Each structure stands twice: as C-alpha cells, then as structure tokens.
Amino acid sequence: MENERLLKIESGINFRELGGYTTPSGQTVKFHKVLRTASLGHLSANDLTYLDDYGVRYDIDFRSRDEQQQIPDRVPPQAEYLFDPVFGVDLTQASKFDKQDEANTPKQPDHDIEGMDEIPLNGYEKMLETYRDLINLDSAKTAYRRFFDKLLENDQDNHSVLFHCTAGKDRTGIGSVFLLTALGVDRATIIQDYLLTNQTSKSFIDGQLQKAQASQVAPAMLDSIRALLSVSTDYLQAADEAVQLQAGTWANYLRTELKVTPDQIHDLKRIYLV
C-alpha cells in the first residue's frame, strides 16, 4: 500500500496516517504504525479488509458508552478492541446501561452529529469547555494513559494502532497532540496535523450545514453547528492554557499527569520513529 496521509476509506471520514511527520532531530514517524480516525461504525466490508491489510491490530475507542452503544465499531478482523472512554463514563455503575427493556433501540437524534441528542446554541463556548475538560478531567487522564499503554504494546513491525472518537477531531485530536509531543515532533507540525481535520472533513461539514440551512435554522444555530463540527486554534489554545496551569508544558504534562516515564518516551521513539 502507498504511504499517504488520507486513507482510502469508502464509508468513513477523517481516516488519517500519522506517519511521515519529522522531528527536529531528523527522524520520521513510521507509516503503517499509528492511525487517527473518526467513527468505525459505518465501515464497509471493503474498508474492513483494507484496514486489516493495512496492519490494524488495535482499535482504541475514545467515545462514551452512549456513543458506543448507538453506533458500535466495526472492528477490523485481526484487531483487539479497547473501549477507552475519555468522558463521562463510570464503568462501576453498569446498571445505568442495563435498562434494555425500557428502550430496545437507542434514541436517534434528528441530525447527523453523532453523540448529541440536542445541538447546543453555544457551540463555540461548548468546544472551549470541552478542550479544558480534555486536559483537566480524571477520566480523560485515565483514558490517555491507557492509550499510551497500547501504543507501547504495538512493537511489532507492520502492526498499526488505530485510535478514534466520533468525528476524529477533539478527543482524537488531543490524543494525537500527546503522541506527537512524546515523539518530539515540532509544535508547528502538530498544529498543522490538528487543523487538517477541517480539510479532510469538509464535505461532511458542508453537508451538515446545508441540511441545517434547508431546515431554516437560525443563523446562530448554523454558527453553533459549524463550531461543533470543525476544529480551531482557539480550541487548542484552551487546552494549552489548561496544560500550562497544571504542568507548564505539554512534555511535563505527559510526565506528571499521564505518568509517561522517560524510559517509555525512549521506547515510543524506538517503536514509532525511523
């Protein structure tokens, strides 16, 4: 298979390679080792074969329990699935999810923004709050620590880790920032990768906005939908500020909050850089 940034997926959006990015030391992130994506819930049979042939052996799902139940992952045949929710799930309170007799099928929203039953009017402010939570919440720290554990397990040649949320932009975006920081990729490249979502998901975003316009929603709602479906340096800045308050730098945050040790940083570079 060719080494390309955007994967050839039929029934999914924002499926991307992290391979090919370089570090100031002259090393390069290996291709076919780590992928960042949106939902796997609609993958075609051809997509599953493609990802299997690509080497995907770990599928890390950052979504909430509700998102997972509404649209379960279609997992590549040889991949180990890890449910690793970043937000809002207490796995000790399983009774919350046991009331199947009350609703045999999940409630479906009247829009295509997965994971949301209702679209808030303050989408921009909601996203800033979300990015602070991605840094501050204990559930997020636990999930990203598990993420690093799986990254460290992925030490076989031509085996890939795939990690995702719903749109592949926020929970997944911060996961990418953490990993590329650990590998020593420069900040400008990290931001470039983060903002690439706005290009790779453009047709989906435009389609959702057109659908909203056809429903004659208010301009404020259109702005909110646009804010929820895209990424912005403002959102990343909110995360930056939260990181600075807790640890000073992203590298220190990895060490003090996610407990990624210097030896593990060395191992990650051995596994993912060439």
mmCIF file of C-alpha atoms in Angstrom:
data_model
loop_
_atom_site.group_PDB
_atom_site.id
_atom_site.type_symbol
_atom_site.label_atom_id
_atom_site.label_comp_id
_atom_site.label_asym_id
_atom_site.label_seq_id
_atom_site.Cartn_x
_atom_site.Cartn_y
_atom_site.Cartn_z
ATOM 1 C CA MET A 1 0.000 0.000 0.000
ATOM 2 C CA GLU A 2 1.118 3.543 -0.713
ATOM 3 C CA ASN A 3 2.165 5.857 2.084
ATOM 4 C CA GLU A 4 -0.479 8.595 2.036
ATOM 5 C CA ARG A 5 -1.853 10.959 4.670
ATOM 6 C CA LEU A 6 -5.527 10.259 3.902
ATOM 7 C CA LEU A 7 -6.598 6.628 3.869
ATOM 8 C CA LYS A 8 -8.795 5.232 1.089
ATOM 9 C CA ILE A 9 -11.896 4.520 3.174
ATOM 10 C CA GLU A 10 -15.281 4.163 1.457
ATOM 11 C CA SER A 11 -17.637 4.612 4.411
ATOM 12 C CA GLY A 12 -15.933 6.874 6.911
ATOM 13 C CA ILE A 13 -14.443 10.339 7.276
ATOM 14 C CA ASN A 14 -11.163 11.711 8.565
ATOM 15 C CA PHE A 15 -9.140 8.471 8.425
ATOM 16 C CA ARG A 16 -5.522 9.631 8.553
ATOM 17 C CA GLU A 17 -1.937 8.452 8.898
ATOM 18 C CA LEU A 18 0.375 9.980 11.461
ATOM 19 C CA GLY A 19 3.353 8.585 9.585
ATOM 20 C CA GLY A 20 5.686 10.894 7.691
ATOM 21 C CA TYR A 21 5.972 13.719 10.193
ATOM 22 C CA THR A 22 9.569 14.612 11.022
ATOM 23 C CA THR A 23 11.307 15.661 14.210
ATOM 24 C CA PRO A 24 13.996 18.338 14.651
ATOM 25 C CA SER A 25 16.498 15.511 15.182
ATOM 26 C CA GLY A 26 15.878 14.285 11.630
ATOM 27 C CA GLN A 27 13.793 11.226 12.471
ATOM 28 C CA THR A 28 10.417 10.455 10.874
ATOM 29 C CA VAL A 29 7.229 8.883 12.236
ATOM 30 C CA LYS A 30 6.838 5.470 10.611
ATOM 31 C CA PHE A 31 3.970 4.784 8.242
ATOM 32 C CA HIS A 32 1.642 1.856 8.982
ATOM 33 C CA LYS A 33 2.141 2.248 12.745
ATOM 34 C CA VAL A 34 -0.492 4.677 14.036
ATOM 35 C CA LEU A 35 -3.756 5.992 12.571
ATOM 36 C CA ARG A 36 -6.197 8.644 13.786
ATOM 37 C CA THR A 37 -9.777 8.333 12.581
ATOM 38 C CA ALA A 38 -13.439 9.112 13.072
ATOM 39 C CA SER A 39 -16.124 6.521 13.812
ATOM 40 C CA LEU A 40 -15.702 2.943 12.616
ATOM 41 C CA GLY A 41 -19.437 2.332 12.885
ATOM 42 C CA HIS A 42 -20.257 2.570 9.182
ATOM 43 C CA LEU A 43 -17.273 0.824 7.619
ATOM 44 C CA SER A 44 -17.942 -1.308 4.553
ATOM 45 C CA ALA A 45 -16.651 -4.842 4.089
ATOM 46 C CA ASN A 46 -14.016 -3.408 1.742
ATOM 47 C CA ASP A 47 -12.981 -0.914 4.433
ATOM 48 C CA LEU A 48 -12.517 -3.692 6.986
ATOM 49 C CA THR A 49 -10.375 -5.664 4.553
ATOM 50 C CA TYR A 50 -8.375 -2.534 3.721
ATOM 51 C CA LEU A 51 -7.645 -1.790 7.402
ATOM 52 C CA ASP A 52 -6.800 -5.421 8.086
ATOM 53 C CA ASP A 53 -4.349 -5.475 5.176
ATOM 54 C CA TYR A 54 -3.003 -2.123 6.389
ATOM 55 C CA GLY A 55 -1.934 -3.825 9.619
ATOM 56 C CA VAL A 56 -4.501 -2.516 12.121
ATOM 57 C CA ARG A 57 -4.154 -4.685 15.236
ATOM 58 C CA TYR A 58 -5.508 -2.306 17.906
ATOM 59 C CA ASP A 59 -8.755 -0.310 17.796
ATOM 60 C CA ILE A 60 -8.889 2.244 20.629
ATOM 61 C CA ASP A 61 -12.349 3.794 21.044
ATOM 62 C CA PHE A 62 -12.372 7.103 22.945
ATOM 63 C CA ARG A 63 -16.161 7.527 22.726
ATOM 64 C CA SER A 64 -18.654 7.470 25.578
ATOM 65 C CA ARG A 65 -20.773 4.447 26.427
ATOM 66 C CA ASP A 66 -23.833 6.036 24.806
ATOM 67 C CA GLU A 67 -21.968 6.692 21.572
ATOM 68 C CA GLN A 68 -20.557 3.180 21.567
ATOM 69 C CA GLN A 69 -23.976 1.599 22.068
ATOM 70 C CA GLN A 70 -25.706 3.735 19.465
ATOM 71 C CA ILE A 71 -23.147 3.001 16.746
ATOM 72 C CA PRO A 72 -20.819 0.118 17.657
ATOM 73 C CA ASP A 73 -17.436 -0.124 15.981
ATOM 74 C CA ARG A 74 -16.979 -2.434 13.038
ATOM 75 C CA VAL A 75 -13.619 -3.812 14.162
ATOM 76 C CA PRO A 76 -11.019 -4.996 11.630
ATOM 77 C CA PRO A 77 -10.725 -8.809 11.743
ATOM 78 C CA GLN A 78 -7.341 -9.096 13.466
ATOM 79 C CA ALA A 79 -7.675 -6.055 15.729
ATOM 80 C CA GLU A 80 -8.026 -6.034 19.508
ATOM 81 C CA TYR A 81 -10.832 -3.663 20.552
ATOM 82 C CA LEU A 82 -10.298 -1.389 23.575
ATOM 83 C CA PHE A 83 -13.197 0.669 24.916
ATOM 84 C CA ASP A 84 -11.362 3.650 26.405
ATOM 85 C CA PRO A 85 -13.873 6.448 27.138
ATOM 86 C CA VAL A 86 -12.400 9.892 27.646
ATOM 87 C CA PHE A 87 -15.569 11.443 29.043
ATOM 88 C CA GLY A 88 -18.340 10.812 31.461
ATOM 89 C CA VAL A 89 -18.405 7.066 31.966
ATOM 90 C CA ASP A 90 -18.183 5.397 35.357
ATOM 91 C CA LEU A 91 -17.668 1.761 34.484
ATOM 92 C CA THR A 92 -18.569 0.698 38.026
ATOM 93 C CA GLN A 93 -22.148 1.932 37.503
ATOM 94 C CA ALA A 94 -23.113 -0.565 34.832
ATOM 95 C CA SER A 95 -26.743 -0.541 35.935
ATOM 96 C CA LYS A 96 -27.128 2.764 34.109
ATOM 97 C CA PHE A 97 -26.804 0.831 30.871
ATOM 98 C CA ASP A 98 -28.771 -2.292 31.772
ATOM 99 C CA LYS A 99 -32.313 -0.981 31.254
ATOM 100 C CA GLN A 100 -32.735 -2.511 27.834
ATOM 101 C CA ASP A 101 -36.401 -3.265 28.473
ATOM 102 C CA GLU A 102 -37.109 0.467 28.660
ATOM 103 C CA ALA A 103 -35.775 1.123 25.167
ATOM 104 C CA ASN A 104 -34.819 -1.722 22.869
ATOM 105 C CA THR A 105 -33.252 0.719 20.422
ATOM 106 C CA PRO A 106 -31.312 3.862 21.308
ATOM 107 C CA LYS A 107 -32.977 7.213 20.802
ATOM 108 C CA GLN A 108 -31.837 8.635 17.491
ATOM 109 C CA PRO A 109 -31.295 12.394 17.178
ATOM 110 C CA ASP A 110 -32.824 14.351 14.308
ATOM 111 C CA HIS A 111 -29.397 15.243 12.921
ATOM 112 C CA ASP A 112 -26.145 13.508 11.994
ATOM 113 C CA ILE A 113 -23.857 14.828 14.734
ATOM 114 C CA GLU A 114 -23.232 11.546 16.498
ATOM 115 C CA GLY A 115 -23.208 11.553 20.262
ATOM 116 C CA MET A 116 -25.542 14.526 20.648
ATOM 117 C CA ASP A 117 -29.282 14.265 21.196
ATOM 118 C CA GLU A 118 -29.611 18.039 21.086
ATOM 119 C CA ILE A 119 -27.401 20.654 19.461
ATOM 120 C CA PRO A 120 -26.477 23.489 21.841
ATOM 121 C CA LEU A 121 -26.727 27.087 20.670
ATOM 122 C CA ASN A 122 -23.364 27.967 22.239
ATOM 123 C CA GLY A 123 -21.241 25.591 20.189
ATOM 124 C CA TYR A 124 -18.079 27.684 20.293
ATOM 125 C CA GLU A 125 -18.153 28.095 24.085
ATOM 126 C CA LYS A 126 -19.036 24.423 24.444
ATOM 127 C CA MET A 127 -15.930 23.450 22.479
ATOM 128 C CA LEU A 128 -13.661 25.643 24.596
ATOM 129 C CA GLU A 129 -15.070 23.962 27.702
ATOM 130 C CA THR A 130 -14.601 20.538 26.108
ATOM 131 C CA TYR A 131 -10.916 21.182 25.458
ATOM 132 C CA ARG A 132 -10.346 22.274 29.035
ATOM 133 C CA ASP A 133 -12.044 19.063 30.165
ATOM 134 C CA LEU A 134 -9.811 17.013 27.867
ATOM 135 C CA ILE A 135 -6.881 18.225 29.951
ATOM 136 C CA ASN A 136 -8.428 18.568 33.417
ATOM 137 C CA LEU A 137 -10.756 15.609 33.939
ATOM 138 C CA ASP A 138 -9.503 12.473 35.658
ATOM 139 C CA SER A 139 -11.476 10.309 33.198
ATOM 140 C CA ALA A 140 -9.506 11.872 30.329
ATOM 141 C CA LYS A 141 -6.168 11.326 32.050
ATOM 142 C CA THR A 142 -7.051 7.687 32.708
ATOM 143 C CA ALA A 143 -8.095 7.134 29.094
ATOM 144 C CA TYR A 144 -4.993 8.727 27.619
ATOM 145 C CA ARG A 145 -2.772 6.740 29.974
ATOM 146 C CA ARG A 146 -4.417 3.532 28.639
ATOM 147 C CA PHE A 147 -3.825 4.878 25.145
ATOM 148 C CA PHE A 148 -0.100 5.117 25.845
ATOM 149 C CA ASP A 149 -0.087 1.613 27.275
ATOM 150 C CA LYS A 150 -1.424 0.261 23.967
ATOM 151 C CA LEU A 151 0.979 2.398 21.962
ATOM 152 C CA LEU A 152 3.805 0.786 23.903
ATOM 153 C CA GLU A 153 2.442 -2.708 23.184
ATOM 154 C CA ASN A 154 2.441 -2.059 19.439
ATOM 155 C CA ASP A 155 6.073 -3.032 18.927
ATOM 156 C CA GLN A 156 5.712 -5.483 16.023
ATOM 157 C CA ASP A 157 6.711 -4.376 12.526
ATOM 158 C CA ASN A 158 3.809 -3.505 10.208
ATOM 159 C CA HIS A 159 1.271 -3.532 13.037
ATOM 160 C CA SER A 160 -0.813 -0.377 13.492
ATOM 161 C CA VAL A 161 -2.714 1.226 16.348
ATOM 162 C CA LEU A 162 -5.926 2.959 15.287
ATOM 163 C CA PHE A 163 -7.494 5.417 17.730
ATOM 164 C CA HIS A 164 -10.710 7.330 17.252
ATOM 165 C CA CYS A 165 -13.742 9.105 18.661
ATOM 166 C CA THR A 166 -16.848 10.102 16.703
ATOM 167 C CA ALA A 167 -15.623 12.810 14.336
ATOM 168 C CA GLY A 168 -11.923 12.113 14.868
ATOM 169 C CA LYS A 169 -11.158 15.688 15.789
ATOM 170 C CA ASP A 170 -11.313 16.541 19.521
ATOM 171 C CA ARG A 171 -10.662 13.524 21.756
ATOM 172 C CA THR A 172 -8.670 12.034 18.893
ATOM 173 C CA GLY A 173 -7.012 15.369 18.162
ATOM 174 C CA ILE A 174 -5.705 15.711 21.692
ATOM 175 C CA GLY A 175 -4.536 12.089 21.585
ATOM 176 C CA SER A 176 -2.513 12.997 18.502
ATOM 177 C CA VAL A 177 -1.062 16.056 20.224
ATOM 178 C CA PHE A 178 0.033 13.882 23.150
ATOM 179 C CA LEU A 179 1.647 11.246 20.933
ATOM 180 C CA LEU A 180 3.395 13.629 18.540
ATOM 181 C CA THR A 181 4.673 15.625 21.530
ATOM 182 C CA ALA A 182 6.073 12.440 23.070
ATOM 183 C CA LEU A 183 7.813 11.616 19.778
ATOM 184 C CA GLY A 184 9.414 15.066 19.609
ATOM 185 C CA VAL A 185 7.516 16.398 16.577
ATOM 186 C CA ASP A 186 7.673 20.208 16.479
ATOM 187 C CA ARG A 187 4.721 22.323 17.562
ATOM 188 C CA ALA A 188 4.008 23.821 14.130
ATOM 189 C CA THR A 189 3.644 20.351 12.621
ATOM 190 C CA ILE A 190 1.416 19.234 15.481
ATOM 191 C CA ILE A 191 -0.903 22.202 14.890
ATOM 192 C CA GLN A 192 -0.874 21.529 11.145
ATOM 193 C CA ASP A 193 -1.992 17.934 11.755
ATOM 194 C CA TYR A 194 -4.687 19.083 14.180
ATOM 195 C CA LEU A 195 -6.147 21.618 11.716
ATOM 196 C CA LEU A 196 -6.106 19.140 8.831
ATOM 197 C CA THR A 197 -9.486 17.879 10.055
ATOM 198 C CA ASN A 198 -11.130 20.964 8.558
ATOM 199 C CA GLN A 199 -9.959 19.835 5.106
ATOM 200 C CA THR A 200 -10.452 16.100 5.413
ATOM 201 C CA SER A 201 -13.967 16.502 6.839
ATOM 202 C CA LYS A 202 -15.018 19.435 4.635
ATOM 203 C CA SER A 203 -17.595 17.547 2.578
ATOM 204 C CA PHE A 204 -19.233 16.163 5.730
ATOM 205 C CA ILE A 205 -19.250 19.564 7.452
ATOM 206 C CA ASP A 206 -20.666 21.268 4.360
ATOM 207 C CA GLY A 207 -23.345 18.604 4.056
ATOM 208 C CA GLN A 208 -24.452 19.083 7.638
ATOM 209 C CA LEU A 209 -24.588 22.862 7.228
ATOM 210 C CA GLN A 210 -26.612 22.521 4.025
ATOM 211 C CA LYS A 211 -29.029 20.188 5.778
ATOM 212 C CA ALA A 212 -29.408 22.700 8.608
ATOM 213 C CA GLN A 213 -29.946 25.559 6.166
ATOM 214 C CA ALA A 214 -32.631 23.546 4.386
ATOM 215 C CA SER A 215 -34.364 23.207 7.756
ATOM 216 C CA GLN A 216 -34.280 27.011 8.036
ATOM 217 C CA VAL A 217 -32.489 27.066 11.371
ATOM 218 C CA ALA A 218 -31.474 30.405 12.832
ATOM 219 C CA PRO A 219 -28.066 31.854 11.873
ATOM 220 C CA ALA A 220 -26.899 31.414 15.480
ATOM 221 C CA MET A 221 -27.620 27.699 15.221
ATOM 222 C CA LEU A 222 -25.662 27.461 11.966
ATOM 223 C CA ASP A 223 -22.689 29.092 13.673
ATOM 224 C CA SER A 224 -23.011 26.651 16.569
ATOM 225 C CA ILE A 225 -23.110 23.616 14.255
ATOM 226 C CA ARG A 226 -20.062 24.907 12.375
ATOM 227 C CA ALA A 227 -18.183 25.350 15.653
ATOM 228 C CA LEU A 228 -19.097 21.840 16.816
ATOM 229 C CA LEU A 229 -18.085 20.133 13.579
ATOM 230 C CA SER A 230 -14.771 21.900 12.959
ATOM 231 C CA VAL A 231 -11.511 22.478 14.800
ATOM 232 C CA SER A 232 -9.914 25.790 15.691
ATOM 233 C CA THR A 233 -6.656 27.075 17.074
ATOM 234 C CA ASP A 234 -8.857 28.719 19.721
ATOM 235 C CA TYR A 235 -9.848 25.272 20.968
ATOM 236 C CA LEU A 236 -6.242 24.128 21.098
ATOM 237 C CA GLN A 237 -5.321 27.336 22.905
ATOM 238 C CA ALA A 238 -7.888 26.483 25.597
ATOM 239 C CA ALA A 239 -6.125 23.139 26.035
ATOM 240 C CA ASP A 240 -2.734 24.907 26.046
ATOM 241 C CA GLU A 241 -3.861 27.153 28.884
ATOM 242 C CA ALA A 242 -5.139 24.194 30.903
ATOM 243 C CA VAL A 243 -1.840 22.354 30.356
ATOM 244 C CA GLN A 244 0.139 25.411 31.444
ATOM 245 C CA LEU A 245 -1.840 25.673 34.664
ATOM 246 C CA GLN A 246 -1.301 22.021 35.543
ATOM 247 C CA ALA A 247 2.182 21.272 34.301
ATOM 248 C CA GLY A 248 3.741 24.210 32.490
ATOM 249 C CA THR A 249 4.380 22.379 29.216
ATOM 250 C CA TRP A 250 2.860 19.511 27.253
ATOM 251 C CA ALA A 251 6.009 17.448 27.796
ATOM 252 C CA ASN A 252 5.768 17.954 31.563
ATOM 253 C CA TYR A 253 2.055 17.099 31.441
ATOM 254 C CA LEU A 254 2.892 13.740 29.875
ATOM 255 C CA ARG A 255 5.267 13.041 32.730
ATOM 256 C CA THR A 256 3.332 14.414 35.705
ATOM 257 C CA GLU A 257 -0.310 13.822 34.736
ATOM 258 C CA LEU A 258 -0.229 10.854 32.339
ATOM 259 C CA LYS A 259 2.758 9.244 34.096
ATOM 260 C CA VAL A 260 4.655 8.592 30.873
ATOM 261 C CA THR A 261 8.199 7.934 32.065
ATOM 262 C CA PRO A 262 11.458 8.879 30.292
ATOM 263 C CA ASP A 263 12.057 5.171 29.576
ATOM 264 C CA GLN A 264 8.625 4.936 27.966
ATOM 265 C CA ILE A 265 9.330 8.021 25.858
ATOM 266 C CA HIS A 266 12.502 6.268 24.701
ATOM 267 C CA ASP A 267 10.506 3.122 23.856
ATOM 268 C CA LEU A 268 7.867 5.116 21.961
ATOM 269 C CA LYS A 269 10.554 6.734 19.854
ATOM 270 C CA ARG A 270 12.101 3.328 19.184
ATOM 271 C CA ILE A 271 8.736 1.897 18.099
ATOM 272 C CA TYR A 272 7.366 4.810 16.065
ATOM 273 C CA LEU A 273 10.355 6.682 14.641
ATOM 274 C CA VAL A 274 12.824 5.781 11.953
#
